[in-house]
Short mmCIF file of C-alpha atoms and ligand atoms in Angstrom, two decimals:
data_model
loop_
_atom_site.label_atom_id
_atom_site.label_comp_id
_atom_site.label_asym_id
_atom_site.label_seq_id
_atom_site.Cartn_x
_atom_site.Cartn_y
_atom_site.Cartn_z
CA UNK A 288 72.40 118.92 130.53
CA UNK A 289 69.37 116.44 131.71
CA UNK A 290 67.72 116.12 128.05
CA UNK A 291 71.43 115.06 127.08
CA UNK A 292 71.73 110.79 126.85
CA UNK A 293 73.95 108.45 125.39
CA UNK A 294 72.96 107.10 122.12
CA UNK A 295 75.34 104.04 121.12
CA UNK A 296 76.74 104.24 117.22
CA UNK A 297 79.06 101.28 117.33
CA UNK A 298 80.34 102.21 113.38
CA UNK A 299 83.60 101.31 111.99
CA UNK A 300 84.16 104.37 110.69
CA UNK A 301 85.78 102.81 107.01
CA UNK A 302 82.32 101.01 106.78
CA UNK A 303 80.92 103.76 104.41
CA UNK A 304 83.60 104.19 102.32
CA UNK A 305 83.86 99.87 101.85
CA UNK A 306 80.36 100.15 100.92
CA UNK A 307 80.70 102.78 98.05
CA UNK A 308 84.32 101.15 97.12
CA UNK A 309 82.31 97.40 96.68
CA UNK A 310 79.45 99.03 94.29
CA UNK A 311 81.70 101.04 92.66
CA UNK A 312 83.94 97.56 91.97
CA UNK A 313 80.54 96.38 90.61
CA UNK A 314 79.83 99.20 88.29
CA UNK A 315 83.35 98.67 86.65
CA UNK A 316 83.02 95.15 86.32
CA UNK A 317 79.73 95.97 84.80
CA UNK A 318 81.07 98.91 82.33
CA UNK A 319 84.14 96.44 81.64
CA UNK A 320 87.05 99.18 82.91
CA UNK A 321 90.18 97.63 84.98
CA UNK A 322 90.82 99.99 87.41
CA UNK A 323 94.52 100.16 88.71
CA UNK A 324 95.12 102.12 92.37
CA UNK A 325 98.90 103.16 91.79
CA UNK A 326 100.13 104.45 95.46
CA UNK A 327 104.05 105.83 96.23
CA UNK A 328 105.82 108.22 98.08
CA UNK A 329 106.20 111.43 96.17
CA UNK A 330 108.95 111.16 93.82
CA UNK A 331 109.02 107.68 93.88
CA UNK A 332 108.43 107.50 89.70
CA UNK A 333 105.06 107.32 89.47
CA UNK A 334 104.50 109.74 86.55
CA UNK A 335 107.32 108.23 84.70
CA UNK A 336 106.25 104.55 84.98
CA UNK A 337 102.81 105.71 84.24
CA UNK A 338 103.77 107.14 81.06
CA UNK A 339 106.37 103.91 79.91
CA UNK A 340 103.31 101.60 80.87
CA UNK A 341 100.84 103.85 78.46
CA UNK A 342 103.43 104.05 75.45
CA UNK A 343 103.79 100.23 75.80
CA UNK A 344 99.79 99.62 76.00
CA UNK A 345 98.06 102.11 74.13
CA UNK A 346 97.84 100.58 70.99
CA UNK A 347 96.00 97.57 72.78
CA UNK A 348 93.50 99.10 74.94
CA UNK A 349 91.78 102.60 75.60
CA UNK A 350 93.32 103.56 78.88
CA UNK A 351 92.54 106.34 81.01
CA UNK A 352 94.25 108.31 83.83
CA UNK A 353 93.02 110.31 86.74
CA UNK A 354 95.67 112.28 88.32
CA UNK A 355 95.24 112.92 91.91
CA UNK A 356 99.02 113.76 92.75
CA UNK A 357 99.81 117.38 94.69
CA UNK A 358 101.92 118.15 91.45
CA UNK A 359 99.75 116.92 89.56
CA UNK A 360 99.11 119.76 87.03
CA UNK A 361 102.44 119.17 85.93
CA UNK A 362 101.67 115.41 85.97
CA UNK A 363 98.47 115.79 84.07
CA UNK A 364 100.15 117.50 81.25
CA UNK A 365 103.11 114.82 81.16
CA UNK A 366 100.49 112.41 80.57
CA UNK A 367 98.31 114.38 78.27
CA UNK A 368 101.70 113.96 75.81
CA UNK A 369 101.04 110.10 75.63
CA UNK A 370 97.80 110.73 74.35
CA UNK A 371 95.88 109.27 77.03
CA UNK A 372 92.95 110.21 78.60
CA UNK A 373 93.55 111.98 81.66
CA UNK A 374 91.43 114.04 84.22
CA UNK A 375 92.79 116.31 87.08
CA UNK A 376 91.14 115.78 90.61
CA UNK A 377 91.31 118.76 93.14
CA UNK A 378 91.95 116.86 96.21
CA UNK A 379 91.55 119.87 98.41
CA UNK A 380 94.87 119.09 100.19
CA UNK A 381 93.43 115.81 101.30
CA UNK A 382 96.18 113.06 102.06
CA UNK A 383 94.32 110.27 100.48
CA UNK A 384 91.62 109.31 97.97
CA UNK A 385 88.54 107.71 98.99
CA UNK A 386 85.63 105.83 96.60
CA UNK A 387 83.47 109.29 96.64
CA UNK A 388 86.48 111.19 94.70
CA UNK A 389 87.71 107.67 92.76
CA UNK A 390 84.08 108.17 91.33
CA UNK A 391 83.77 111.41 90.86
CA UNK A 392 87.46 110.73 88.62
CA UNK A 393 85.58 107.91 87.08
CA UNK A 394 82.94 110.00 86.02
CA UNK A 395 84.85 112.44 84.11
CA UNK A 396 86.52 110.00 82.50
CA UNK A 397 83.58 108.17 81.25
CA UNK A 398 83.84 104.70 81.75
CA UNK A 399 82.05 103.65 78.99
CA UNK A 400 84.91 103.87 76.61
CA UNK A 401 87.51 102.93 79.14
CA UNK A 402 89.45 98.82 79.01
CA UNK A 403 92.25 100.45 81.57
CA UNK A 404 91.89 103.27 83.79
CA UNK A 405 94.98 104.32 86.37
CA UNK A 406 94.87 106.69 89.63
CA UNK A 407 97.67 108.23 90.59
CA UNK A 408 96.66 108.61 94.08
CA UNK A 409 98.64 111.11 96.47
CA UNK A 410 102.06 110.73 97.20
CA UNK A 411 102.04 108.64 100.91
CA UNK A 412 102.33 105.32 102.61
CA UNK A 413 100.09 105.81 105.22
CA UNK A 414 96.06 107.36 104.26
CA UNK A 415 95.64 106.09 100.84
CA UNK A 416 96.74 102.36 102.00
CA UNK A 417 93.65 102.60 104.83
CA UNK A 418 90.84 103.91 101.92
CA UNK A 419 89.68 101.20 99.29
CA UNK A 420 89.07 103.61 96.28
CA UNK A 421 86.83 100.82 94.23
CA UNK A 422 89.74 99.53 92.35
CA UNK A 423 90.30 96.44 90.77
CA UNK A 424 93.98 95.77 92.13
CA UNK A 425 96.50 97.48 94.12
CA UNK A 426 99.85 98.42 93.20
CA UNK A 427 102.63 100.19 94.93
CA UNK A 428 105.95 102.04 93.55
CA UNK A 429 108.97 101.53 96.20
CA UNK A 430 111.77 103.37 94.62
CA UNK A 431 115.36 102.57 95.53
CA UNK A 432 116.98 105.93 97.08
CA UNK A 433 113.99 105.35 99.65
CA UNK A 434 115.80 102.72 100.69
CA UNK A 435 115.20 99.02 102.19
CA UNK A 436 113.04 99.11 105.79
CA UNK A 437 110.12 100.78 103.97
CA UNK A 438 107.95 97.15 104.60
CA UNK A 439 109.13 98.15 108.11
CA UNK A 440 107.85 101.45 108.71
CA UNK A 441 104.62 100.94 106.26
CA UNK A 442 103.32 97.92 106.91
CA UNK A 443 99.46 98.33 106.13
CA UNK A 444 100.69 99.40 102.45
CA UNK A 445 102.61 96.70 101.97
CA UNK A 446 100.17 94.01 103.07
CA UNK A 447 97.14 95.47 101.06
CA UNK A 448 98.57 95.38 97.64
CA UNK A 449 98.75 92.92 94.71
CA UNK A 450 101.70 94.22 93.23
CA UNK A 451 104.79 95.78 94.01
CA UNK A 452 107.18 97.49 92.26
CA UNK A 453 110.70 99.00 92.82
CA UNK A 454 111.47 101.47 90.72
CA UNK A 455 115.16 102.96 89.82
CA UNK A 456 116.86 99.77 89.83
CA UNK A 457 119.53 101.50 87.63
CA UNK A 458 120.89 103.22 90.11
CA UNK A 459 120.60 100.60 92.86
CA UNK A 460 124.75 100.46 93.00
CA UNK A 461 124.59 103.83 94.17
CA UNK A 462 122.36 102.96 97.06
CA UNK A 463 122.82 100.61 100.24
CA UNK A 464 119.63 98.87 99.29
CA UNK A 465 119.04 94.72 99.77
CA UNK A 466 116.87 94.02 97.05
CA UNK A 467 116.78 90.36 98.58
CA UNK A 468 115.61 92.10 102.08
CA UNK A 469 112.99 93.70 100.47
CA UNK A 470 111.13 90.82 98.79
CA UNK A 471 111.58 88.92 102.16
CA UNK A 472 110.08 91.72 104.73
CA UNK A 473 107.07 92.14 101.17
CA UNK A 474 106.68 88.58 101.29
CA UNK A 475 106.47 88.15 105.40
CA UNK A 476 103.41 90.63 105.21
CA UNK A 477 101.42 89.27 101.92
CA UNK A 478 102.40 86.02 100.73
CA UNK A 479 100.29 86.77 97.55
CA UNK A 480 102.13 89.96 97.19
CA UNK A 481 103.77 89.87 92.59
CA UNK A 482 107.38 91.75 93.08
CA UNK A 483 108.75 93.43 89.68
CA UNK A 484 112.14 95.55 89.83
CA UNK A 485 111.78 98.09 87.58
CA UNK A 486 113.87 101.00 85.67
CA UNK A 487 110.92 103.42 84.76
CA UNK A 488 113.86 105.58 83.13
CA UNK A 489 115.81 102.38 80.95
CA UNK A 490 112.78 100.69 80.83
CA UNK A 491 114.27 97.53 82.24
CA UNK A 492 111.04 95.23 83.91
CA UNK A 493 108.47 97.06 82.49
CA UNK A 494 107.53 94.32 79.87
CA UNK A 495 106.94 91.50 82.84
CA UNK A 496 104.58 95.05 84.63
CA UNK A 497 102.95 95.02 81.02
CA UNK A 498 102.24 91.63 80.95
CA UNK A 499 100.46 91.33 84.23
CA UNK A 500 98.18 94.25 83.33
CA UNK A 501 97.20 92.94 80.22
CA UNK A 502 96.49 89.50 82.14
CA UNK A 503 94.50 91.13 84.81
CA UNK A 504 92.63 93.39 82.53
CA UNK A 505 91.49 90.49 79.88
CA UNK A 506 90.38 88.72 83.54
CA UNK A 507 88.31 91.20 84.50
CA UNK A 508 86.98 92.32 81.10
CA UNK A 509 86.47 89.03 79.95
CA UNK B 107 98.51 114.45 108.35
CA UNK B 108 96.93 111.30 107.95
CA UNK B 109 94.40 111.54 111.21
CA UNK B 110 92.88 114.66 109.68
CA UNK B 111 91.25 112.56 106.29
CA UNK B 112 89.81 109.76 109.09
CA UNK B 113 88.21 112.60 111.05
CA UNK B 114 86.74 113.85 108.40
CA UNK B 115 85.51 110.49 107.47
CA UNK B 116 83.74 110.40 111.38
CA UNK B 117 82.46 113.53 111.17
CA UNK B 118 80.41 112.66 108.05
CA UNK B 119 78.69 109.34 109.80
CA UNK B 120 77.77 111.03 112.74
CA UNK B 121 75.85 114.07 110.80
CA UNK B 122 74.13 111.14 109.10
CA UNK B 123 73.42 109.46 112.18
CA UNK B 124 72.51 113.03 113.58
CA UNK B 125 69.81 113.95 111.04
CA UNK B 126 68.18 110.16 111.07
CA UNK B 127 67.89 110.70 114.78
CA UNK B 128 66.79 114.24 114.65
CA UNK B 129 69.25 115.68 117.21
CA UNK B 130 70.19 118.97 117.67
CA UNK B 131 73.35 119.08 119.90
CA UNK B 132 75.78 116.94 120.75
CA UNK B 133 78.16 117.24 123.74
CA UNK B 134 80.14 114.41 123.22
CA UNK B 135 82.08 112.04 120.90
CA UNK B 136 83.47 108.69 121.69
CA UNK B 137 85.75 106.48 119.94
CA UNK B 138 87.31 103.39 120.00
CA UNK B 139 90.75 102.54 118.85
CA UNK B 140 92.67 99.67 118.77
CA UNK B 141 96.54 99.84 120.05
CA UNK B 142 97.42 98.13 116.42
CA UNK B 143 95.32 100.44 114.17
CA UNK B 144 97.85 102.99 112.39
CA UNK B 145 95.49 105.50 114.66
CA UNK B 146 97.42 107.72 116.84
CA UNK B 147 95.30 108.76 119.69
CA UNK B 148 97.52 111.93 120.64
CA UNK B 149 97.34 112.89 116.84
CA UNK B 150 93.65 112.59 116.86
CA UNK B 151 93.27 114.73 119.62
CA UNK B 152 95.32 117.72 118.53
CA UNK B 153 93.75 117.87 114.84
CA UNK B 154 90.09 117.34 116.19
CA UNK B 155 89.50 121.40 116.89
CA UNK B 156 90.29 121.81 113.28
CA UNK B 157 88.48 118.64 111.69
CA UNK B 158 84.90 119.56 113.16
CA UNK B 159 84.98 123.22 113.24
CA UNK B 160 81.79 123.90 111.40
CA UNK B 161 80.46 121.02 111.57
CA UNK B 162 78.01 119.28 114.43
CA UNK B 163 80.95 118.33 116.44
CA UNK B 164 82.04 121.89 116.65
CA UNK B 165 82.87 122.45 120.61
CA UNK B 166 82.07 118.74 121.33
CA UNK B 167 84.28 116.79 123.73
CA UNK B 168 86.53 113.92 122.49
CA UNK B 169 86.85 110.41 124.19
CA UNK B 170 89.32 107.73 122.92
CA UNK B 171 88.73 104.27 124.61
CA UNK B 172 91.68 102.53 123.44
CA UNK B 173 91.18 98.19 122.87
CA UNK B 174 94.38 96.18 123.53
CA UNK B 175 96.04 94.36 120.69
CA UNK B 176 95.55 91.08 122.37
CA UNK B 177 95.69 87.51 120.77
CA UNK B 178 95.01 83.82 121.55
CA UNK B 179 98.21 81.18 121.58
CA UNK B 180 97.31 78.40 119.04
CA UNK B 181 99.53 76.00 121.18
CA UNK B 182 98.12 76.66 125.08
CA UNK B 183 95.58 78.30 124.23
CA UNK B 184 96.70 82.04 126.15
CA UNK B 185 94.75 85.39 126.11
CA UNK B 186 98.16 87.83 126.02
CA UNK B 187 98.45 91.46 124.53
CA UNK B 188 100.98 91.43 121.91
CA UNK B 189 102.49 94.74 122.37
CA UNK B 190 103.70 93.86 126.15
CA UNK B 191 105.03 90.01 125.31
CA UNK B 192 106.83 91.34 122.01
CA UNK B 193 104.03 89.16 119.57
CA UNK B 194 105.62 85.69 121.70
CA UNK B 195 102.93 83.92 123.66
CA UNK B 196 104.00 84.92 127.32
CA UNK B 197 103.59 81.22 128.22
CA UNK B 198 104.88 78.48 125.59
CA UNK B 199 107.23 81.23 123.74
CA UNK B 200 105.24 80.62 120.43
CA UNK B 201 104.37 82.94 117.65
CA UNK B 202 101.79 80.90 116.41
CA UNK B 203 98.71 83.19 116.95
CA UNK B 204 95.13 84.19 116.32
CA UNK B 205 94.74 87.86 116.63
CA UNK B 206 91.44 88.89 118.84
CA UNK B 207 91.36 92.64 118.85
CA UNK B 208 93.42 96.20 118.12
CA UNK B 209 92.99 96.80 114.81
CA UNK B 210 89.43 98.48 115.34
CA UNK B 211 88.99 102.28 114.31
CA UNK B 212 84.93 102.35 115.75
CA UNK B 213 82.41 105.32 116.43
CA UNK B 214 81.20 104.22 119.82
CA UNK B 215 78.45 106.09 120.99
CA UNK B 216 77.62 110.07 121.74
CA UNK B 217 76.24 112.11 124.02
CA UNK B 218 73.42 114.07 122.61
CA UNK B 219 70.10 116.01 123.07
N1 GDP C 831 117.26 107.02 87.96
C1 GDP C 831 115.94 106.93 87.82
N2 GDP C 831 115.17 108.03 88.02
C2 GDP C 831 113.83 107.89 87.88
C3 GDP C 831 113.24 106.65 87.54
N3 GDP C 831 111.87 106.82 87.50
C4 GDP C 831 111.65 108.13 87.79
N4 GDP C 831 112.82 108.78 88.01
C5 GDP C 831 112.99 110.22 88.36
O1 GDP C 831 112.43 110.46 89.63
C6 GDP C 831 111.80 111.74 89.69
C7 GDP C 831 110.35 111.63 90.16
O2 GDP C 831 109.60 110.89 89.21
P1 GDP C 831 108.02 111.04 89.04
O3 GDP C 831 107.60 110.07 88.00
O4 GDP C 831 107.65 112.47 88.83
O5 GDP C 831 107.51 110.56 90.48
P2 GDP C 831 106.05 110.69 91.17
O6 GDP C 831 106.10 111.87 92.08
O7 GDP C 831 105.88 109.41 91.93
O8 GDP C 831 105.05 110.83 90.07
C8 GDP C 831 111.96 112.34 88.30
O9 GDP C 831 113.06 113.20 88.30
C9 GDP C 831 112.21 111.11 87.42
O10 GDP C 831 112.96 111.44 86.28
C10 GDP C 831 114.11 105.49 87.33
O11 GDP C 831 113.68 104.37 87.05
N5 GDP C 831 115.44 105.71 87.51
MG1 MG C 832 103.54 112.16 89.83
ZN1 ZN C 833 101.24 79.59 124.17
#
């Protein structure tokens, strides 16, 4: 035990992962790819607004997906039909993405070619909202059923995105959910925070999600 | 479990910070988390075993200093901790408030030959 002696690390232990997220940031500004993070619950419609939000763009922009989701074989070949690019990551299990696997993603999808590339990270509030993955903007899927304290319970998430979006608003009747409560408790934790309600099944909302992509990816491409 | 991706994620820095400093055993790990971080200490502590086995913190010990959430009043000027005055300055009531520390997740130090 004598040869043992303290030896002071005093590392945030996020500070490697923020330094490969910032270079990787700089590589797709470089390469001229928008990268979207798209984070939910499971079931909370990401597949199905990420395949509306291809149909709507794909004539526009080469867009890319890489599917990170634990169903996300099925997933994959969901949004294989739209035609897009799309590359399966073996997460392992892990409950969260970090830049290391974002890249590895990015690399199979080649960049080069790529205006818009989307990760469907895994299906949770909680890990993925701690790990910056390199992307260009944040968004997060709050579907209805889930119901309305979700800013409550998951507040990190809510305060590190750009964009929000609440998904099934068709069957809001059905649901005791306060869309007005919502926006407020969103609001009270990121000022900044862009709300859209959305119907990724009628389609309702998804042209005003549309338009702020293709805003944010001409800004960043440009 | 989210604790098990962030233990992973300590276990890689200190095998870095192992082979840079050429050490060959190390008896003991200490962290440092704030009482705001989403961290759960308890949670940390029961997925640890698992996290490091095979790794350089196999059969280490694990310390968890935890830093109070505490904050400074922007009206009198107060040093309070959040959690125990309900985010209301203890003093003057207010909510008006710089926060000062808690929200650290931090590899402190080991104990290593
Ligand atoms: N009613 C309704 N159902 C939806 C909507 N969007 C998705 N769903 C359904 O919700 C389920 C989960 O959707 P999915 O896209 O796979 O969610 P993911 O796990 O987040 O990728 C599927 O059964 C979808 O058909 C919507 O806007 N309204
Ligand atoms: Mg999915
Ligand atoms: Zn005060």
């Amino acid at each position: 035990m004598s040869n043992f002696k303290v030896l002071e690390i005093k590392q945030n232990v996020f500070e490697n992962n923020n330094r490969l997220a910032d270079s990787l940031r700089k590589d797709l500004k470089k390469d001229k790819t928008f990268l979207l993070n798209l984070m939910s619950s499971p079931g909370s419609g990401k597949t199905t607004t990420l395949t509306k939000t291809i149909n709507s763009l794909k004539d526009e922009m080469n867009i890319g997906v890489i599917e990170a989701d634990i169903d996300s074989s099925v997933d994959a070949n969901t949004i294989f039909q739209t035609g897009a690019k799309v590359i399966q990551l073996h997460t392992g299990g892990m409950c969260h993405l970090d830049a290391g696997m974002t890249k590895q993603g990015l690399i199979g999808l080649g960049t080069k070619e790529i205006d818009f590339a989307i990760l469907e990270n895994v299906g949770n509030l909680v890990c993925p909202a701690e790990f910056d993955t390199g992307a260009s903007k944040n968004a997060m899927i709050l579907s209805v059923p889930e119901g309305d304290d979700k800013p409550l319970k998951y507040p990190l998430m809510f305060s590190i995105v750009d964009v929000l979006l609440i998904n099934k608003i068709d069957v809001i009747e059905h649901f005791d959910f306060d869309l007005e409560a919502v926006k407020e408790r969103a609001m009270k934790l990121n000022p900044n925070i862009k709300i859209i309600p959305i119907s990724a099944r009628t389609g309702e909302g998804i042209d005003e999600w549309v338009d702020w992509i293709r805003t944010e990816v001409k800004k960043w491409n440009s | 479990m989210h604790e098990l991706g962030v233990v992973i994620e300590v276990v890689k820095t200190v095998e870095k910070f192992a082979a840079a400093n050429h050490l060959v055993k190390i008896d003991t790990l200490v962290l440092q988390i704030g009482e705001l971080s989403s961290m759960i200490p308890r949670y940390i502590k029961e997925c640890y075993p698992a996290a490091v086995d095979g790794t350089i913190l196999q059969d280490t010990e694990l310390k968890i200093e935890i830093i109070p959430g505490n904050a400074i009043c922007k009206d009198c000027n107060k040093v309070f901790n959040i959690i125990k005055n309900n985010g209301k300055c203890p003093c003057c009531k207010s909510k008006n408030w710089d926060l000062l520390s808690g929200k650290e997740f931090f590899i402190k130090e080991i104990v290593a030959c």
